[in-house]
């Protein structure tokens, strides 16, 4: 086994979920990630934790979804009950075929997302992390050789995360103190966010591995303006490019896409919260130097910003405040390395990929 796989497992177990002998841990993984699951079991065994694996098989998922009537999707009560007894969850991404479920209808995919919402709520009550195991299919999607993709994944994961958290703290504190945020990129993006009273998220590789972003959440009706995204969105094995969204009173009131517009429409129609914003994030991870088509990496890359449609990042919502709720959380990414700025309460704090207030 590649020693970097063992190191990846150690980071997940020791840093991300901090597993201990009293922990019941669910490992949710595709069959393509068997090596990482084996390494995780070894690391969890050294900690005395009790793991269970839920294997994900896209072929089986496709077969099931194509036969299901969308009206027949229901929450899986036995899975919800199991998660209620779970202390930590490790979710692993990794595809043998990145388009395995691309011929599942949009209405069916939206129904499946709604049925999974109780699972999402239970999982968010645990210590959880999402990560990536490098596979050949994902390397092809990133337009990289398999060795280059593995190197990008492991170099993004194996970092001094305590130092990252400390470096990002000043930015997170400034975000948390702001009332108004404005994002301007080129002549096609000008968004204003009401973030008064909201907190900030300093992502140093806890819930996401790789980590590397700072984020905040707007009020439910607190987004106005237009944004265009220049990185692809993938949903259910299908790709959407050239997305434009127009917001009024916090809600998407008009939209377009150069490719895959029906996929975007299905996403927006998932539920009432899917047309509202659950996050504004700024990527900081300088170890990610390529556009991969994988949002877990693209949203963390230094010089990018992302807006998430759907469920709000809970870490940014103080007690007593309300924020958007949805069965989906879809991050849309925009390059902000040129002709871009972010203003907080009228002060420019970020320009062309760099913070002006220090990290």
Short mmCIF file of C-alpha atoms in Angstrom, two decimals:
data_model
loop_
_atom_site.label_atom_id
_atom_site.label_comp_id
_atom_site.label_asym_id
_atom_site.label_seq_id
_atom_site.Cartn_x
_atom_site.Cartn_y
_atom_site.Cartn_z
CA UNK A 1 0.00 0.00 0.00
CA UNK A 2 1.16 3.53 -0.82
CA UNK A 3 2.46 5.05 2.41
CA UNK A 4 0.54 8.22 1.56
CA UNK A 5 -2.73 6.27 1.93
CA UNK A 6 -1.75 5.35 5.50
CA UNK A 7 -0.86 8.97 6.21
CA UNK A 8 -4.22 10.11 4.77
CA UNK A 9 -6.00 7.69 7.14
CA UNK A 10 -4.03 8.97 10.13
CA UNK A 11 -4.96 12.58 9.35
CA UNK A 12 -8.64 11.65 9.11
CA UNK A 13 -8.66 9.65 12.35
CA UNK A 14 -6.35 11.80 14.47
CA UNK A 15 -7.01 15.33 13.22
CA UNK A 16 -10.46 15.35 11.62
CA UNK A 17 -12.57 13.19 13.95
CA UNK A 18 -10.12 12.70 16.85
CA UNK A 19 -11.36 9.13 17.34
CA UNK A 20 -11.22 7.49 20.75
CA UNK A 21 -12.07 4.13 22.35
CA UNK A 22 -15.66 5.17 23.11
CA UNK A 23 -16.46 6.10 19.50
CA UNK A 24 -18.73 4.29 17.06
CA UNK A 25 -17.48 5.37 13.63
CA UNK A 26 -19.24 5.00 10.30
CA UNK A 27 -17.02 4.84 7.22
CA UNK A 28 -19.10 5.59 4.12
CA UNK A 29 -17.05 4.69 1.05
CA UNK A 30 -17.22 3.69 -2.61
CA UNK A 31 -15.82 0.29 -3.49
CA UNK A 32 -13.02 2.07 -5.38
CA UNK A 33 -11.64 3.35 -2.05
CA UNK A 34 -10.93 -0.05 -0.47
CA UNK A 35 -7.27 0.77 0.24
CA UNK A 36 -8.18 3.86 2.25
CA UNK A 37 -10.86 1.94 4.17
CA UNK A 38 -8.30 -0.73 5.10
CA UNK A 39 -5.87 1.95 6.28
CA UNK A 40 -8.67 3.63 8.25
CA UNK A 41 -9.53 0.39 10.03
CA UNK A 42 -5.90 0.01 11.08
CA UNK A 43 -5.78 3.59 12.38
CA UNK A 44 -9.14 3.23 14.15
CA UNK A 45 -7.98 -0.04 15.68
CA UNK A 46 -4.98 1.69 17.18
CA UNK A 47 -7.39 4.17 18.77
CA UNK A 48 -9.71 1.42 20.04
CA UNK A 49 -12.70 2.81 18.11
CA UNK A 50 -15.50 0.65 16.63
CA UNK A 51 -15.90 1.14 12.86
CA UNK A 52 -18.67 0.06 10.52
CA UNK A 53 -18.49 0.47 6.75
CA UNK A 54 -21.40 1.47 4.52
CA UNK A 55 -20.27 0.69 0.99
CA UNK A 56 -21.53 2.89 -1.85
CA UNK A 57 -21.98 1.27 -5.26
CA UNK A 58 -22.91 3.74 -8.04
CA UNK A 59 -24.04 0.90 -10.32
CA UNK A 60 -26.50 -0.29 -7.71
CA UNK A 61 -27.59 3.28 -6.98
CA UNK A 62 -28.27 3.82 -10.69
CA UNK A 63 -30.21 0.57 -11.04
CA UNK A 64 -32.39 1.42 -8.05
CA UNK A 65 -33.02 5.04 -9.02
CA UNK A 66 -33.97 4.20 -12.62
CA UNK A 67 -36.66 1.80 -11.42
CA UNK A 68 -38.06 4.00 -8.66
CA UNK A 69 -41.08 6.24 -9.06
CA UNK A 70 -39.97 9.66 -7.70
CA UNK A 71 -43.10 9.70 -5.51
CA UNK A 72 -41.97 6.49 -3.79
CA UNK A 73 -38.75 7.85 -2.26
CA UNK A 74 -38.88 7.89 1.54
CA UNK A 75 -36.26 8.44 4.26
CA UNK A 76 -34.50 5.20 5.25
CA UNK A 77 -35.53 4.91 8.88
CA UNK A 78 -33.02 2.20 9.74
CA UNK A 79 -30.15 4.35 8.46
CA UNK A 80 -31.41 7.39 10.37
CA UNK A 81 -31.59 5.29 13.54
CA UNK A 82 -28.06 3.96 12.99
CA UNK A 83 -26.65 7.47 12.52
CA UNK A 84 -28.39 8.61 15.70
CA UNK A 85 -26.15 6.10 17.55
CA UNK A 86 -22.99 7.09 15.66
CA UNK A 87 -20.29 9.36 17.08
CA UNK A 88 -18.28 10.13 13.93
CA UNK A 89 -18.66 9.70 10.17
CA UNK A 90 -15.94 9.55 7.51
CA UNK A 91 -17.33 10.06 4.00
CA UNK A 92 -15.04 9.12 1.12
CA UNK A 93 -15.37 10.19 -2.50
CA UNK A 94 -13.79 8.30 -5.38
CA UNK A 95 -15.21 7.08 -8.67
CA UNK A 96 -14.49 4.29 -11.11
CA UNK A 97 -16.86 6.02 -13.54
CA UNK A 98 -17.47 9.70 -12.82
CA UNK A 99 -20.66 9.62 -14.92
CA UNK A 100 -22.11 6.38 -13.53
CA UNK A 101 -25.45 7.97 -12.56
CA UNK A 102 -25.65 10.54 -15.36
CA UNK A 103 -28.74 8.94 -16.92
CA UNK A 104 -30.84 9.14 -13.76
CA UNK A 105 -33.56 11.71 -14.33
CA UNK A 106 -33.43 15.08 -12.62
CA UNK A 107 -36.81 14.65 -10.93
CA UNK A 108 -35.66 11.33 -9.52
CA UNK A 109 -32.39 12.82 -8.27
CA UNK A 110 -34.23 15.67 -6.55
CA UNK A 111 -36.63 13.22 -4.89
CA UNK A 112 -33.69 11.14 -3.66
CA UNK A 113 -32.04 14.26 -2.20
CA UNK A 114 -35.19 15.18 -0.31
CA UNK A 115 -35.47 11.65 1.08
CA UNK A 116 -31.88 11.85 2.34
CA UNK A 117 -32.41 15.06 4.33
CA UNK A 118 -33.05 13.29 7.67
CA UNK A 119 -29.77 11.42 7.14
CA UNK A 120 -28.03 14.74 6.51
CA UNK A 121 -29.43 16.20 9.74
CA UNK A 122 -28.27 13.20 11.79
CA UNK A 123 -24.84 13.17 10.20
CA UNK A 124 -24.35 16.87 10.96
CA UNK A 125 -24.86 16.05 14.66
CA UNK A 126 -21.78 13.79 14.59
CA UNK A 127 -18.11 14.61 14.17
CA UNK A 128 -17.82 14.20 10.42
CA UNK A 129 -15.43 14.70 7.54
CA UNK A 130 -15.64 14.41 3.75
CA UNK A 131 -12.52 13.43 1.86
CA UNK A 132 -11.27 12.11 -1.49
CA UNK A 133 -9.54 8.89 -2.46
CA UNK A 134 -7.73 9.35 -5.79
CA UNK A 135 -8.95 7.13 -8.63
CA UNK A 136 -8.24 6.97 -12.36
CA UNK A 137 -11.74 8.24 -13.23
CA UNK A 138 -11.31 11.36 -11.10
CA UNK A 139 -7.83 11.89 -12.58
CA UNK A 140 -9.37 11.86 -16.06
CA UNK A 141 -12.02 14.35 -14.97
CA UNK A 142 -9.24 16.62 -13.67
CA UNK A 143 -7.33 16.20 -16.95
CA UNK A 144 -4.36 14.86 -15.00
CA UNK A 145 -2.33 11.67 -15.11
CA UNK A 146 -3.13 9.23 -12.31
CA UNK A 147 0.23 9.90 -10.56
CA UNK A 148 -0.25 13.67 -10.82
CA UNK A 149 -3.78 13.42 -9.39
CA UNK A 150 -2.58 11.27 -6.49
CA UNK A 151 0.17 13.77 -5.74
CA UNK A 152 -2.29 16.69 -5.77
CA UNK A 153 -4.65 14.86 -3.41
CA UNK A 154 -2.01 13.81 -0.91
CA UNK A 155 -0.11 17.11 -0.94
CA UNK A 156 -3.41 18.93 -0.29
CA UNK A 157 -4.20 16.64 2.66
CA UNK A 158 -0.85 16.33 4.43
CA UNK A 159 -0.39 19.89 5.72
CA UNK A 160 0.19 21.66 9.03
CA UNK A 161 -3.49 22.25 9.76
CA UNK A 162 -2.86 23.95 13.11
CA UNK A 163 -0.77 26.56 11.31
CA UNK A 164 -3.48 26.96 8.66
CA UNK A 165 -6.09 27.63 11.35
CA UNK A 166 -3.89 30.23 13.04
CA UNK A 167 -3.09 31.97 9.74
CA UNK A 168 -6.77 32.22 8.77
CA UNK A 169 -8.02 33.38 12.17
CA UNK A 170 -7.72 37.12 11.47
CA UNK A 171 -9.74 36.81 8.28
CA UNK A 172 -12.42 34.73 10.00
CA UNK A 173 -12.64 37.26 12.84
CA UNK A 174 -13.08 40.11 10.34
CA UNK A 175 -15.81 38.19 8.50
CA UNK A 176 -17.63 37.51 11.76
CA UNK A 177 -17.60 41.22 12.66
CA UNK A 178 -18.99 42.43 9.31
CA UNK A 179 -22.54 43.52 8.54
CA UNK A 180 -22.33 43.77 4.75
CA UNK A 181 -20.23 41.85 2.22
CA UNK A 182 -19.88 42.70 -1.45
CA UNK A 183 -18.28 40.44 -4.07
CA UNK A 184 -17.29 41.96 -7.43
CA UNK A 185 -15.54 40.04 -10.21
CA UNK A 186 -15.11 41.50 -13.68
CA UNK A 187 -18.20 42.99 -15.28
CA UNK A 188 -20.50 39.99 -14.76
CA UNK A 189 -20.49 39.49 -10.98
CA UNK A 190 -21.70 41.94 -8.34
CA UNK A 191 -23.30 40.32 -5.28
CA UNK A 192 -24.22 41.88 -1.94
CA UNK A 193 -24.72 39.80 1.20
CA UNK A 194 -26.34 40.78 4.50
CA UNK A 195 -24.13 38.94 7.01
CA UNK A 196 -24.94 41.00 10.11
CA UNK A 197 -24.91 38.88 13.25
CA UNK A 198 -23.58 35.80 11.48
CA UNK A 199 -20.40 33.98 12.42
CA UNK A 200 -17.51 32.76 10.30
CA UNK A 201 -16.07 29.34 9.52
CA UNK A 202 -12.30 28.83 9.70
CA UNK A 203 -11.85 25.62 7.73
CA UNK A 204 -8.55 24.05 8.72
CA UNK A 205 -9.31 20.51 7.61
CA UNK A 206 -11.93 19.28 10.06
CA UNK A 207 -15.15 18.66 8.15
CA UNK A 208 -13.42 18.87 4.76
CA UNK A 209 -10.12 17.19 3.94
CA UNK A 210 -8.47 18.89 2.19
CA UNK A 211 -9.54 22.04 3.98
CA UNK A 212 -8.50 25.61 3.37
CA UNK A 213 -11.21 28.26 3.28
CA UNK A 214 -12.94 30.92 5.32
CA UNK A 215 -16.70 31.31 5.00
CA UNK A 216 -19.79 33.04 6.26
CA UNK A 217 -23.56 32.77 5.81
CA UNK A 218 -26.05 35.45 4.71
CA UNK A 219 -29.48 36.13 6.14
CA UNK A 220 -32.15 34.05 4.40
CA UNK A 221 -33.35 37.06 2.37
CA UNK A 222 -29.99 38.84 2.37
CA UNK A 223 -28.53 38.32 -1.11
CA UNK A 224 -28.92 40.71 -4.05
CA UNK A 225 -27.28 40.93 -7.46
CA UNK A 226 -25.80 38.77 -10.19
CA UNK A 227 -23.01 36.20 -10.23
CA UNK A 228 -21.44 34.12 -12.98
CA UNK A 229 -19.44 30.97 -12.24
CA UNK A 230 -16.57 29.81 -14.44
CA UNK A 231 -15.90 26.42 -12.85
CA UNK A 232 -18.15 23.43 -13.60
CA UNK A 233 -20.80 22.09 -11.26
CA UNK A 234 -21.31 18.32 -11.20
CA UNK A 235 -24.57 16.81 -10.01
CA UNK A 236 -25.38 13.11 -10.30
CA UNK A 237 -22.60 12.51 -12.81
CA UNK A 238 -23.73 15.38 -15.05
CA UNK A 239 -21.89 18.64 -15.60
CA UNK A 240 -23.14 22.23 -15.74
CA UNK A 241 -20.95 25.01 -17.19
CA UNK A 242 -21.24 28.78 -17.47
CA UNK A 243 -23.81 29.27 -14.72
CA UNK A 244 -25.37 32.69 -14.17
CA UNK A 245 -27.65 33.42 -11.21
CA UNK A 246 -29.69 36.56 -10.49
CA UNK A 247 -30.79 37.14 -6.87
CA UNK A 248 -33.49 39.32 -5.36
CA UNK A 249 -34.54 39.23 -1.70
CA UNK A 250 -32.16 36.31 -1.17
CA UNK A 251 -33.71 34.08 -3.84
CA UNK A 252 -32.64 33.04 -7.35
CA UNK A 253 -35.14 34.80 -9.62
CA UNK A 254 -33.44 34.09 -12.95
CA UNK A 255 -30.74 31.72 -14.10
CA UNK A 256 -28.93 30.40 -17.16
CA UNK A 257 -26.18 27.95 -18.06
CA UNK A 258 -24.14 27.49 -21.21
CA UNK A 259 -24.35 23.72 -20.82
CA UNK A 260 -26.50 21.50 -18.62
CA UNK A 261 -29.19 24.06 -17.82
CA UNK A 262 -31.78 21.35 -17.12
CA UNK A 263 -29.50 19.94 -14.40
CA UNK A 264 -29.31 23.39 -12.82
CA UNK A 265 -33.10 23.73 -13.04
CA UNK A 266 -33.59 20.38 -11.29
CA UNK A 267 -31.22 21.49 -8.50
CA UNK A 268 -33.06 24.78 -8.00
CA UNK A 269 -36.40 22.98 -7.85
CA UNK A 270 -35.30 20.45 -5.20
CA UNK A 271 -37.04 22.41 -2.43
CA UNK A 272 -37.74 25.99 -1.36
CA UNK A 273 -34.28 26.41 0.16
CA UNK A 274 -32.41 25.33 -2.97
CA UNK A 275 -32.87 28.80 -4.52
CA UNK A 276 -31.28 30.53 -1.53
CA UNK A 277 -27.68 30.82 -0.34
CA UNK A 278 -26.20 28.77 2.48
CA UNK A 279 -22.58 29.94 2.25
CA UNK A 280 -20.10 32.41 0.80
CA UNK A 281 -16.61 30.90 0.94
CA UNK A 282 -13.11 32.07 0.01
CA UNK A 283 -10.49 29.45 -0.92
CA UNK A 284 -7.04 29.61 0.71
CA UNK A 285 -5.30 26.28 -0.04
CA UNK A 286 -2.21 27.10 -2.08
CA UNK A 287 -1.45 23.40 -2.50
CA UNK A 288 -4.28 23.13 -5.04
CA UNK A 289 -2.88 24.56 -8.27
CA UNK A 290 -5.13 22.98 -10.91
CA UNK A 291 -8.79 23.09 -11.92
CA UNK A 292 -9.93 19.56 -11.14
CA UNK A 293 -13.69 19.56 -11.76
CA UNK A 294 -13.95 18.26 -8.19
CA UNK A 295 -15.64 20.81 -5.95
CA UNK A 296 -13.97 19.51 -2.78
CA UNK A 297 -10.70 20.79 -4.28
CA UNK A 298 -11.81 23.63 -6.57
CA UNK A 299 -13.63 25.48 -3.76
CA UNK A 300 -10.51 25.34 -1.55
CA UNK A 301 -8.03 26.57 -4.16
CA UNK A 302 -6.43 29.90 -3.30
CA UNK A 303 -7.74 32.61 -5.60
CA UNK A 304 -11.28 31.25 -5.80
CA UNK A 305 -14.60 32.11 -4.19
CA UNK A 306 -17.71 29.96 -3.98
CA UNK A 307 -21.38 30.45 -3.31
CA UNK A 308 -23.35 27.47 -2.02
CA UNK A 309 -27.00 27.07 -2.90
CA UNK A 310 -29.03 25.35 -0.20
CA UNK A 311 -28.34 24.37 3.38
CA UNK A 312 -26.43 26.86 5.53
CA UNK A 313 -23.08 26.08 7.15
CA UNK A 314 -24.12 25.49 10.75
CA UNK A 315 -20.81 26.73 12.20
CA UNK A 316 -21.65 30.22 10.92
CA UNK A 317 -25.12 30.44 12.50
CA UNK A 318 -25.10 31.65 16.12
CA UNK A 319 -27.73 30.51 18.60
CA UNK A 320 -30.93 32.45 18.11
CA UNK A 321 -30.30 33.18 14.43
CA UNK A 322 -32.02 31.48 11.53
CA UNK A 323 -30.44 30.60 8.22
CA UNK A 324 -31.40 28.74 5.08
CA UNK A 325 -32.38 25.07 5.22
CA UNK A 326 -32.45 22.66 2.30
CA UNK A 327 -31.86 19.04 1.36
CA UNK A 328 -28.98 20.20 -0.87
CA UNK A 329 -25.75 22.12 -0.43
CA UNK A 330 -24.25 22.80 -3.86
CA UNK A 331 -21.03 24.83 -4.08
CA UNK A 332 -20.53 26.90 -7.23
CA UNK A 333 -16.99 28.18 -7.83
CA UNK A 334 -15.62 31.34 -9.44
CA UNK A 335 -12.01 32.30 -10.16
CA UNK A 336 -11.22 35.47 -8.21
CA UNK A 337 -7.52 35.79 -9.01
CA UNK A 338 -8.00 38.69 -11.46
CA UNK A 339 -10.19 41.80 -11.55
CA UNK A 340 -11.85 40.75 -8.29
CA UNK A 341 -12.48 42.29 -4.88
CA UNK A 342 -14.38 41.62 -1.68
CA UNK A 343 -15.59 44.49 0.48
CA UNK A 344 -16.62 44.24 4.12
CA UNK A 345 -18.70 47.20 5.28
CA UNK A 346 -17.31 49.21 2.36
CA UNK A 347 -13.63 48.35 2.99
CA UNK A 348 -11.79 46.30 0.37
CA UNK A 349 -10.25 43.35 2.23
CA UNK A 350 -9.47 41.01 -0.69
CA UNK A 351 -8.19 41.77 -4.15
CA UNK A 352 -7.19 39.48 -7.01
CA UNK A 353 -6.77 36.37 -4.90
CA UNK A 354 -5.04 37.98 -1.90
CA UNK A 355 -6.30 39.18 1.48
CA UNK A 356 -5.35 42.75 2.37
CA UNK A 357 -5.98 42.31 6.09
CA UNK A 358 -3.46 39.50 6.56
CA UNK A 359 -4.09 35.86 7.30
#
